[in-house]
PDB file of C-alpha atoms in Angstrom:
ATOM      1  CA  MET A   3       0.000   0.000   0.000  1.00  0.00           C
ATOM      2  CA  LEU A   4       2.862   2.383   0.877  1.00  0.00           C
ATOM      3  CA  ARG A   5       4.457   1.729  -2.487  1.00  0.00           C
ATOM      4  CA  ILE A   6       1.187   2.573  -4.271  1.00  0.00           C
ATOM      5  CA  GLN A   7       0.866   5.824  -2.286  1.00  0.00           C
ATOM      6  CA  GLN A   8       4.413   6.837  -3.224  1.00  0.00           C
ATOM      7  CA  ILE A   9       3.732   6.177  -6.900  1.00  0.00           C
ATOM      8  CA  PHE A  10       0.462   8.153  -6.694  1.00  0.00           C
ATOM      9  CA  CYS A  11       2.187  11.148  -5.065  1.00  0.00           C
ATOM     10  CA  ALA A  12       4.970  11.047  -7.647  1.00  0.00           C
ATOM     11  CA  ALA A  13       2.376  11.008 -10.430  1.00  0.00           C
ATOM     12  CA  LEU A  14       0.657  14.081  -8.973  1.00  0.00           C
ATOM     13  CA  LEU A  15       3.958  15.954  -8.823  1.00  0.00           C
ATOM     14  CA  VAL A  16       4.709  15.124 -12.441  1.00  0.00           C
ATOM     15  CA  LEU A  17       1.207  16.246 -13.417  1.00  0.00           C
ATOM     16  CA  PHE A  18       1.290  19.621 -11.676  1.00  0.00           C
ATOM     17  CA  LEU A  19       4.978  20.538 -11.711  1.00  0.00           C
ATOM     18  CA  PRO A  20       5.091  21.685 -15.364  1.00  0.00           C
ATOM     19  CA  ALA A  21       2.209  24.095 -14.769  1.00  0.00           C
ATOM     20  CA  ALA A  22       3.906  25.508 -11.684  1.00  0.00           C
ATOM     21  CA  GLN A  23       7.162  26.058 -13.578  1.00  0.00           C
ATOM     22  CA  ALA A  24       5.623  27.443 -16.772  1.00  0.00           C
ATOM     23  CA  ARG A  25       6.441  31.108 -17.374  1.00  0.00           C
ATOM     24  CA  GLU A  26       3.778  33.585 -18.270  1.00  0.00           C
ATOM     25  CA  ASN A  27       3.484  34.193 -21.987  1.00  0.00           C
ATOM     26  CA  ALA A  28       5.890  36.971 -23.006  1.00  0.00           C
ATOM     27  CA  TYR A  29       3.229  38.795 -25.036  1.00  0.00           C
ATOM     28  CA  ASP A  30       0.935  38.851 -21.991  1.00  0.00           C
ATOM     29  CA  VAL A  31       3.762  40.364 -19.927  1.00  0.00           C
ATOM     30  CA  VAL A  32       4.296  43.111 -22.509  1.00  0.00           C
ATOM     31  CA  GLY A  33       0.559  43.814 -22.499  1.00  0.00           C
ATOM     32  CA  LYS A  34       0.523  44.217 -18.717  1.00  0.00           C
ATOM     33  CA  VAL A  35       3.502  46.587 -18.853  1.00  0.00           C
ATOM     34  CA  ILE A  36       1.919  48.779 -21.523  1.00  0.00           C
ATOM     35  CA  ALA A  37      -1.659  48.725 -20.202  1.00  0.00           C
ATOM     36  CA  PRO A  38      -1.469  51.282 -17.322  1.00  0.00           C
ATOM     37  CA  PHE A  39       0.320  53.826 -19.544  1.00  0.00           C
ATOM     38  CA  ALA A  40      -2.004  53.331 -22.503  1.00  0.00           C
ATOM     39  CA  GLN A  41      -5.096  53.462 -20.306  1.00  0.00           C
ATOM     40  CA  VAL A  42      -4.089  56.889 -18.967  1.00  0.00           C
ATOM     41  CA  VAL A  43      -3.624  58.304 -22.458  1.00  0.00           C
ATOM     42  CA  ALA A  44      -6.757  56.653 -23.804  1.00  0.00           C
ATOM     43  CA  GLY A  45      -8.933  57.776 -20.904  1.00  0.00           C
ATOM     44  CA  SER A  46      -9.804  54.149 -20.259  1.00  0.00           C
ATOM     45  CA  THR A  47     -13.037  53.241 -18.531  1.00  0.00           C
ATOM     46  CA  LYS A  48     -10.998  50.657 -16.557  1.00  0.00           C
ATOM     47  CA  THR A  49      -9.222  53.291 -14.471  1.00  0.00           C
ATOM     48  CA  LYS A  50      -9.743  56.863 -13.302  1.00  0.00           C
ATOM     49  CA  ASN A  51      -6.035  57.610 -13.639  1.00  0.00           C
ATOM     50  CA  ARG A  52      -5.356  60.490 -16.003  1.00  0.00           C
ATOM     51  CA  ALA A  53      -1.803  61.381 -14.989  1.00  0.00           C
ATOM     52  CA  ILE A  54       1.663  59.855 -14.783  1.00  0.00           C
ATOM     53  CA  THR A  55       4.807  61.039 -13.008  1.00  0.00           C
ATOM     54  CA  MET A  56       8.179  59.421 -13.593  1.00  0.00           C
ATOM     55  CA  GLN A  57      11.659  59.896 -12.208  1.00  0.00           C
ATOM     56  CA  LEU A  58      14.165  58.522 -14.698  1.00  0.00           C
ATOM     57  CA  ARG A  59      17.924  58.224 -15.032  1.00  0.00           C
ATOM     58  CA  LEU A  60      19.779  58.192 -18.315  1.00  0.00           C
ATOM     59  CA  GLU A  61      22.131  55.246 -17.895  1.00  0.00           C
ATOM     60  CA  GLU A  62      23.589  55.262 -21.385  1.00  0.00           C
ATOM     61  CA  ALA A  63      23.383  57.395 -24.513  1.00  0.00           C
ATOM     62  CA  GLY A  64      25.239  55.994 -27.506  1.00  0.00           C
ATOM     63  CA  GLY A  65      27.298  58.695 -29.177  1.00  0.00           C
ATOM     64  CA  GLY A  66      26.165  61.250 -26.610  1.00  0.00           C
ATOM     65  CA  ASP A  67      27.923  63.150 -23.857  1.00  0.00           C
ATOM     66  CA  PRO A  68      29.359  60.626 -21.331  1.00  0.00           C
ATOM     67  CA  LYS A  69      28.659  63.185 -18.602  1.00  0.00           C
ATOM     68  CA  LEU A  70      24.950  62.479 -19.089  1.00  0.00           C
ATOM     69  CA  ALA A  71      25.346  59.005 -17.579  1.00  0.00           C
ATOM     70  CA  GLY A  72      23.210  58.923 -14.460  1.00  0.00           C
ATOM     71  CA  ALA A  73      21.576  62.266 -15.265  1.00  0.00           C
ATOM     72  CA  PRO A  74      18.052  62.531 -13.812  1.00  0.00           C
ATOM     73  CA  VAL A  75      14.970  63.261 -15.899  1.00  0.00           C
ATOM     74  CA  ASP A  76      11.650  64.259 -14.313  1.00  0.00           C
ATOM     75  CA  PHE A  77       8.498  63.738 -16.344  1.00  0.00           C
ATOM     76  CA  ALA A  78       4.854  64.522 -15.642  1.00  0.00           C
ATOM     77  CA  VAL A  79       1.870  64.287 -17.949  1.00  0.00           C
ATOM     78  CA  GLN A  80      -1.831  64.769 -17.358  1.00  0.00           C
ATOM     79  CA  MET A  81      -4.398  64.189 -20.004  1.00  0.00           C
ATOM     80  CA  PRO A  82      -5.455  65.731 -22.226  1.00  0.00           C
ATOM     81  CA  ASP A  83      -2.918  68.560 -22.614  1.00  0.00           C
ATOM     82  CA  ARG A  84      -0.529  69.015 -19.674  1.00  0.00           C
ATOM     83  CA  LEU A  85       3.147  68.087 -19.773  1.00  0.00           C
ATOM     84  CA  ARG A  86       6.251  68.983 -17.773  1.00  0.00           C
ATOM     85  CA  VAL A  87       9.769  67.681 -18.479  1.00  0.00           C
ATOM     86  CA  THR A  88      12.995  68.552 -16.702  1.00  0.00           C
ATOM     87  CA  ALA A  89      16.111  67.131 -18.330  1.00  0.00           C
ATOM     88  CA  PRO A  90      19.827  67.864 -18.800  1.00  0.00           C
ATOM     89  CA  LEU A  91      21.025  69.804 -21.832  1.00  0.00           C
ATOM     90  CA  GLY A  92      24.377  71.460 -22.444  1.00  0.00           C
ATOM     91  CA  GLY A  93      25.580  70.967 -18.882  1.00  0.00           C
ATOM     92  CA  GLU A  94      22.458  72.285 -17.150  1.00  0.00           C
ATOM     93  CA  ARG A  95      18.918  71.194 -16.405  1.00  0.00           C
ATOM     94  CA  ILE A  96      16.101  72.734 -18.393  1.00  0.00           C
ATOM     95  CA  THR A  97      12.364  72.612 -17.811  1.00  0.00           C
ATOM     96  CA  VAL A  98       9.673  72.856 -20.463  1.00  0.00           C
ATOM     97  CA  CYS A  99       6.050  72.901 -19.341  1.00  0.00           C
ATOM     98  CA  ARG A 100       2.835  72.846 -21.338  1.00  0.00           C
ATOM     99  CA  ASP A 101      -0.539  73.668 -19.779  1.00  0.00           C
ATOM    100  CA  GLY A 102      -3.017  73.549 -22.626  1.00  0.00           C
ATOM    101  CA  GLN A 103      -1.904  76.251 -25.073  1.00  0.00           C
ATOM    102  CA  LYS A 104       0.155  78.019 -22.379  1.00  0.00           C
ATOM    103  CA  ILE A 105       3.823  77.101 -22.423  1.00  0.00           C
ATOM    104  CA  TRP A 106       6.826  78.259 -20.420  1.00  0.00           C
ATOM    105  CA  ALA A 107      10.454  77.196 -20.164  1.00  0.00           C
ATOM    106  CA  PHE A 108      13.380  77.614 -17.755  1.00  0.00           C
ATOM    107  CA  PRO A 109      16.046  78.977 -17.851  1.00  0.00           C
ATOM    108  CA  GLY A 110      14.512  81.475 -20.246  1.00  0.00           C
ATOM    109  CA  THR A 111      17.664  83.418 -21.128  1.00  0.00           C
ATOM    110  CA  ARG A 112      19.527  80.221 -22.008  1.00  0.00           C
ATOM    111  CA  LEU A 113      16.754  78.893 -24.215  1.00  0.00           C
ATOM    112  CA  GLN A 114      16.196  82.244 -25.886  1.00  0.00           C
ATOM    113  CA  ALA A 115      19.876  82.231 -26.815  1.00  0.00           C
ATOM    114  CA  LEU A 116      19.470  78.738 -28.249  1.00  0.00           C
ATOM    115  CA  LEU A 117      16.623  79.861 -30.498  1.00  0.00           C
ATOM    116  CA  ALA A 118      18.735  82.829 -31.617  1.00  0.00           C
ATOM    117  CA  ASP A 119      21.757  80.652 -32.446  1.00  0.00           C
ATOM    118  CA  PRO A 120      22.263  81.095 -36.236  1.00  0.00           C
ATOM    119  CA  ALA A 121      23.297  77.443 -36.665  1.00  0.00           C
ATOM    120  CA  VAL A 122      20.108  76.260 -34.962  1.00  0.00           C
ATOM    121  CA  ALA A 123      17.823  78.863 -36.542  1.00  0.00           C
ATOM    122  CA  LYS A 124      19.072  77.856 -39.983  1.00  0.00           C
ATOM    123  CA  SER A 125      17.872  74.293 -39.438  1.00  0.00           C
ATOM    124  CA  LEU A 126      14.376  75.311 -38.320  1.00  0.00           C
ATOM    125  CA  PRO A 127      11.348  75.976 -40.520  1.00  0.00           C
ATOM    126  CA  ALA A 128       9.642  79.334 -40.226  1.00  0.00           C
ATOM    127  CA  ALA A 129       7.279  79.620 -37.276  1.00  0.00           C
ATOM    128  CA  ASP A 130       3.627  79.032 -38.121  1.00  0.00           C
ATOM    129  CA  ARG A 131       1.654  81.648 -36.172  1.00  0.00           C
ATOM    130  CA  LYS A 132      -1.531  79.618 -36.560  1.00  0.00           C
ATOM    131  CA  PHE A 133       0.073  76.486 -35.084  1.00  0.00           C
ATOM    132  CA  LYS A 134      -1.962  74.935 -32.260  1.00  0.00           C
ATOM    133  CA  LEU A 135      -1.020  72.084 -29.981  1.00  0.00           C
ATOM    134  CA  ALA A 136      -3.365  69.132 -30.182  1.00  0.00           C
ATOM    135  CA  PRO A 137      -4.453  67.114 -27.137  1.00  0.00           C
ATOM    136  CA  PHE A 138      -2.442  63.979 -26.407  1.00  0.00           C
ATOM    137  CA  GLU A 139      -4.043  60.846 -27.742  1.00  0.00           C
ATOM    138  CA  LEU A 140      -3.274  57.321 -28.822  1.00  0.00           C
ATOM    139  CA  PRO A 141      -3.274  56.593 -32.547  1.00  0.00           C
ATOM    140  CA  ILE A 142      -5.647  53.669 -31.983  1.00  0.00           C
ATOM    141  CA  PRO A 143      -9.045  53.259 -30.244  1.00  0.00           C
ATOM    142  CA  GLU A 144      -9.108  52.021 -26.650  1.00  0.00           C
ATOM    143  CA  LYS A 145     -10.733  48.749 -27.690  1.00  0.00           C
ATOM    144  CA  GLN A 146      -7.612  47.902 -29.672  1.00  0.00           C
ATOM    145  CA  LEU A 147      -5.185  48.426 -26.767  1.00  0.00           C
ATOM    146  CA  ALA A 148      -5.262  44.722 -26.002  1.00  0.00           C
ATOM    147  CA  PHE A 149      -3.727  44.063 -29.402  1.00  0.00           C
ATOM    148  CA  LEU A 150      -0.716  46.391 -28.944  1.00  0.00           C
ATOM    149  CA  PRO A 151       1.698  43.574 -27.954  1.00  0.00           C
ATOM    150  CA  VAL A 152       1.117  41.727 -31.223  1.00  0.00           C
ATOM    151  CA  LEU A 153       2.655  44.675 -33.091  1.00  0.00           C
ATOM    152  CA  PHE A 154       5.999  43.463 -31.739  1.00  0.00           C
ATOM    153  CA  LYS A 155       8.074  40.381 -32.146  1.00  0.00           C
ATOM    154  CA  VAL A 156       8.853  39.467 -28.533  1.00  0.00           C
ATOM    155  CA  THR A 157      11.729  37.188 -27.566  1.00  0.00           C
ATOM    156  CA  GLU A 158      13.136  36.133 -24.204  1.00  0.00           C
ATOM    157  CA  ALA A 159      16.527  37.125 -22.825  1.00  0.00           C
ATOM    158  CA  PRO A 160      18.091  35.806 -19.593  1.00  0.00           C
ATOM    159  CA  ASP A 161      16.742  37.291 -16.364  1.00  0.00           C
ATOM    160  CA  GLU A 162      18.778  40.161 -14.893  1.00  0.00           C
ATOM    161  CA  ALA A 163      18.734  42.090 -11.627  1.00  0.00           C
ATOM    162  CA  VAL A 164      17.933  45.786 -11.576  1.00  0.00           C
ATOM    163  CA  GLY A 165      19.028  46.877  -8.136  1.00  0.00           C
ATOM    164  CA  GLU A 166      17.720  44.173  -5.825  1.00  0.00           C
ATOM    165  CA  THR A 167      14.876  43.130  -8.137  1.00  0.00           C
ATOM    166  CA  THR A 168      15.215  40.150 -10.434  1.00  0.00           C
ATOM    167  CA  CYS A 169      13.599  41.151 -13.709  1.00  0.00           C
ATOM    168  CA  ARG A 170      12.312  39.341 -16.716  1.00  0.00           C
ATOM    169  CA  VAL A 171      14.102  40.686 -19.784  1.00  0.00           C
ATOM    170  CA  LEU A 172      12.300  40.864 -23.122  1.00  0.00           C
ATOM    171  CA  GLU A 173      13.484  41.920 -26.564  1.00  0.00           C
ATOM    172  CA  LEU A 174      10.948  43.891 -28.617  1.00  0.00           C
ATOM    173  CA  GLU A 175      11.069  44.446 -32.343  1.00  0.00           C
ATOM    174  CA  LEU A 176       8.382  46.277 -34.306  1.00  0.00           C
ATOM    175  CA  MET A 177       6.841  44.356 -37.146  1.00  0.00           C
ATOM    176  CA  LYS A 178       8.913  45.196 -40.240  1.00  0.00           C
ATOM    177  CA  GLN A 179       6.063  46.694 -42.251  1.00  0.00           C
ATOM    178  CA  LEU A 180       5.008  48.887 -39.329  1.00  0.00           C
ATOM    179  CA  SER A 181       8.549  50.048 -38.507  1.00  0.00           C
ATOM    180  CA  LYS A 182       9.072  50.963 -42.148  1.00  0.00           C
ATOM    181  CA  SER A 183       5.851  52.979 -42.348  1.00  0.00           C
ATOM    182  CA  LEU A 184       6.731  54.834 -39.118  1.00  0.00           C
ATOM    183  CA  GLY A 185      10.258  55.576 -40.281  1.00  0.00           C
ATOM    184  CA  PHE A 186      11.941  53.512 -37.549  1.00  0.00           C
ATOM    185  CA  GLN A 187      14.317  51.407 -39.578  1.00  0.00           C
ATOM    186  CA  ASN A 188      16.229  48.730 -37.651  1.00  0.00           C
ATOM    187  CA  ALA A 189      14.702  49.880 -34.374  1.00  0.00           C
ATOM    188  CA  GLY A 190      14.214  47.697 -31.350  1.00  0.00           C
ATOM    189  CA  ALA A 191      14.037  47.748 -27.583  1.00  0.00           C
ATOM    190  CA  ARG A 192      14.819  45.684 -24.508  1.00  0.00           C
ATOM    191  CA  ILE A 193      12.721  45.972 -21.353  1.00  0.00           C
ATOM    192  CA  TRP A 194      13.403  44.857 -17.790  1.00  0.00           C
ATOM    193  CA  VAL A 195      10.135  43.948 -16.054  1.00  0.00           C
ATOM    194  CA  ALA A 196       9.670  43.453 -12.308  1.00  0.00           C
ATOM    195  CA  PRO A 197       7.445  40.629 -10.972  1.00  0.00           C
ATOM    196  CA  ASP A 198       4.613  43.177 -10.486  1.00  0.00           C
ATOM    197  CA  TYR A 199       4.956  44.207 -14.184  1.00  0.00           C
ATOM    198  CA  ALA A 200       6.614  47.523 -13.343  1.00  0.00           C
ATOM    199  CA  LEU A 201       9.001  48.715 -16.041  1.00  0.00           C
ATOM    200  CA  LEU A 202      12.420  49.222 -14.409  1.00  0.00           C
ATOM    201  CA  ARG A 203      14.678  49.737 -17.413  1.00  0.00           C
ATOM    202  CA  LEU A 204      14.273  50.464 -21.117  1.00  0.00           C
ATOM    203  CA  ALA A 205      17.000  50.245 -23.755  1.00  0.00           C
ATOM    204  CA  VAL A 206      16.213  51.526 -27.252  1.00  0.00           C
ATOM    205  CA  ARG A 207      18.358  51.069 -30.332  1.00  0.00           C
ATOM    206  CA  SER A 208      17.793  52.779 -33.669  1.00  0.00           C
ATOM    207  CA  GLU A 209      19.641  54.374 -36.545  1.00  0.00           C
ATOM    208  CA  GLN A 210      19.088  57.731 -34.837  1.00  0.00           C
ATOM    209  CA  GLY A 211      20.996  56.575 -31.732  1.00  0.00           C
ATOM    210  CA  ASP A 212      20.848  54.275 -28.712  1.00  0.00           C
ATOM    211  CA  PHE A 213      19.920  55.045 -25.130  1.00  0.00           C
ATOM    212  CA  THR A 214      19.114  53.250 -21.898  1.00  0.00           C
ATOM    213  CA  VAL A 215      16.821  54.672 -19.219  1.00  0.00           C
ATOM    214  CA  ARG A 216      16.331  53.477 -15.637  1.00  0.00           C
ATOM    215  CA  PHE A 217      12.867  54.017 -14.128  1.00  0.00           C
ATOM    216  CA  ASP A 218      13.485  54.964 -10.509  1.00  0.00           C
ATOM    217  CA  GLN A 219       9.858  55.803  -9.821  1.00  0.00           C
ATOM    218  CA  THR A 220       6.611  55.615 -11.781  1.00  0.00           C
ATOM    219  CA  ARG A 221       3.284  56.701 -10.328  1.00  0.00           C
ATOM    220  CA  PHE A 222      -0.198  56.873 -11.763  1.00  0.00           C
ATOM    221  CA  ALA A 223      -2.777  59.319 -10.431  1.00  0.00           C
ATOM    222  CA  VAL A 224      -6.236  60.683 -11.094  1.00  0.00           C
ATOM    223  CA  ALA A 225      -4.758  64.199 -11.275  1.00  0.00           C
ATOM    224  CA  LEU A 226      -1.631  66.106 -10.242  1.00  0.00           C
ATOM    225  CA  PRO A 227      -1.453  69.257  -8.054  1.00  0.00           C
ATOM    226  CA  GLU A 228      -1.938  72.546  -9.887  1.00  0.00           C
ATOM    227  CA  THR A 229       1.545  73.610  -8.747  1.00  0.00           C
ATOM    228  CA  THR A 230       2.953  70.943 -11.067  1.00  0.00           C
ATOM    229  CA  TRP A 231       2.261  73.204 -14.031  1.00  0.00           C
ATOM    230  CA  GLN A 232       3.566  76.404 -12.435  1.00  0.00           C
ATOM    231  CA  PRO A 233       7.165  77.676 -12.146  1.00  0.00           C
ATOM    232  CA  THR A 234       8.830  77.263  -8.768  1.00  0.00           C
ATOM    233  CA  ALA A 235      10.071  80.347  -6.909  1.00  0.00           C
ATOM    234  CA  GLU A 236      13.541  79.789  -8.369  1.00  0.00           C
ATOM    235  CA  GLU A 237      12.242  79.307 -11.921  1.00  0.00           C
ATOM    236  CA  SER A 238       9.987  82.368 -11.820  1.00  0.00           C
ATOM    237  CA  ALA A 239      13.019  84.665 -12.000  1.00  0.00           C
ATOM    238  CA  ASP A 240      13.982  83.426 -15.468  1.00  0.00           C
ATOM    239  CA  VAL A 241      10.930  82.115 -17.322  1.00  0.00           C
ATOM    240  CA  LEU A 242      10.478  82.227 -21.077  1.00  0.00           C
ATOM    241  CA  ASN A 243       6.819  82.295 -22.085  1.00  0.00           C
ATOM    242  CA  LEU A 244       6.191  80.647 -25.429  1.00  0.00           C
ATOM    243  CA  THR A 245       3.449  80.701 -28.021  1.00  0.00           C
ATOM    244  CA  PRO A 246       2.519  77.270 -29.427  1.00  0.00           C
ATOM    245  CA  ALA A 247       4.438  78.140 -32.616  1.00  0.00           C
ATOM    246  CA  LEU A 248       7.558  79.115 -30.668  1.00  0.00           C
ATOM    247  CA  TYR A 249       7.202  76.009 -28.512  1.00  0.00           C
ATOM    248  CA  ASP A 250       7.222  73.905 -31.658  1.00  0.00           C
ATOM    249  CA  GLN A 251      10.411  75.628 -32.758  1.00  0.00           C
ATOM    250  CA  LEU A 252      12.014  75.180 -29.319  1.00  0.00           C
ATOM    251  CA  VAL A 253      11.337  71.441 -29.357  1.00  0.00           C
ATOM    252  CA  ARG A 254      12.915  71.226 -32.808  1.00  0.00           C
ATOM    253  CA  ALA A 255      15.882  73.311 -31.641  1.00  0.00           C
ATOM    254  CA  LEU A 256      16.436  71.092 -28.598  1.00  0.00           C
ATOM    255  CA  THR A 257      16.335  68.048 -30.877  1.00  0.00           C
ATOM    256  CA  VAL A 258      18.987  69.608 -33.112  1.00  0.00           C
ATOM    257  CA  ARG A 259      21.198  70.443 -30.108  1.00  0.00           C
ATOM    258  CA  ALA A 260      20.750  67.001 -28.566  1.00  0.00           C
ATOM    259  CA  ARG A 261      22.030  65.334 -31.759  1.00  0.00           C
ATOM    260  CA  LYS A 262      25.262  67.352 -31.732  1.00  0.00           C
TER     261      LYS A 262
END
């Protein structure tokens, strides 16, 4: 009888052990990473969250300034038309904030000089005085969010630790036809995902350059304090107020400077 019991127990272990060891489908993992971000932008009925704040660190920038390694980036967005980014540029931190059609930047004198730089101005198109900023939105309906992961080819990489967290590492590659239509030739990404599906690191490679970002903190909220979209006491002394057209030019100018 004991022998039969041992065989029975062994059979149960063999039956259930594969299920216990099976890893979650990689495409499902990608979907769970993307979902909270996409739901905020889409105004999903599944959540009341309409805002995201992130504290990032630039760990690597291929071909960029090595001094940027470890540089912090602060990001806040609230749907449908509020955005604030503070990031390093030219050895100092700059802030650009959009509140609807109202835009300001800091340090104003530094950014005004950038716009006046003949080398930069030459690369910019003429300002369109009628230019208006559109609300943020996803290019696809909310009902199609569940299908976002299938736009990528997802492959497994060995697990790696980010800090003290062991992460699942996934390689993402846009479908070739889609990447070609979007102008992202030979582009791909690697993501480090915590057990709770939090994104802890993102590495992007493309013909335009490579970079790796560490996500130190990501928070979702219904709304952010009104002070988020206002200059601090320090910033108020040197603010550059921008029209939407000038904002468009500033973003282009910063892109030109960042590529140098």
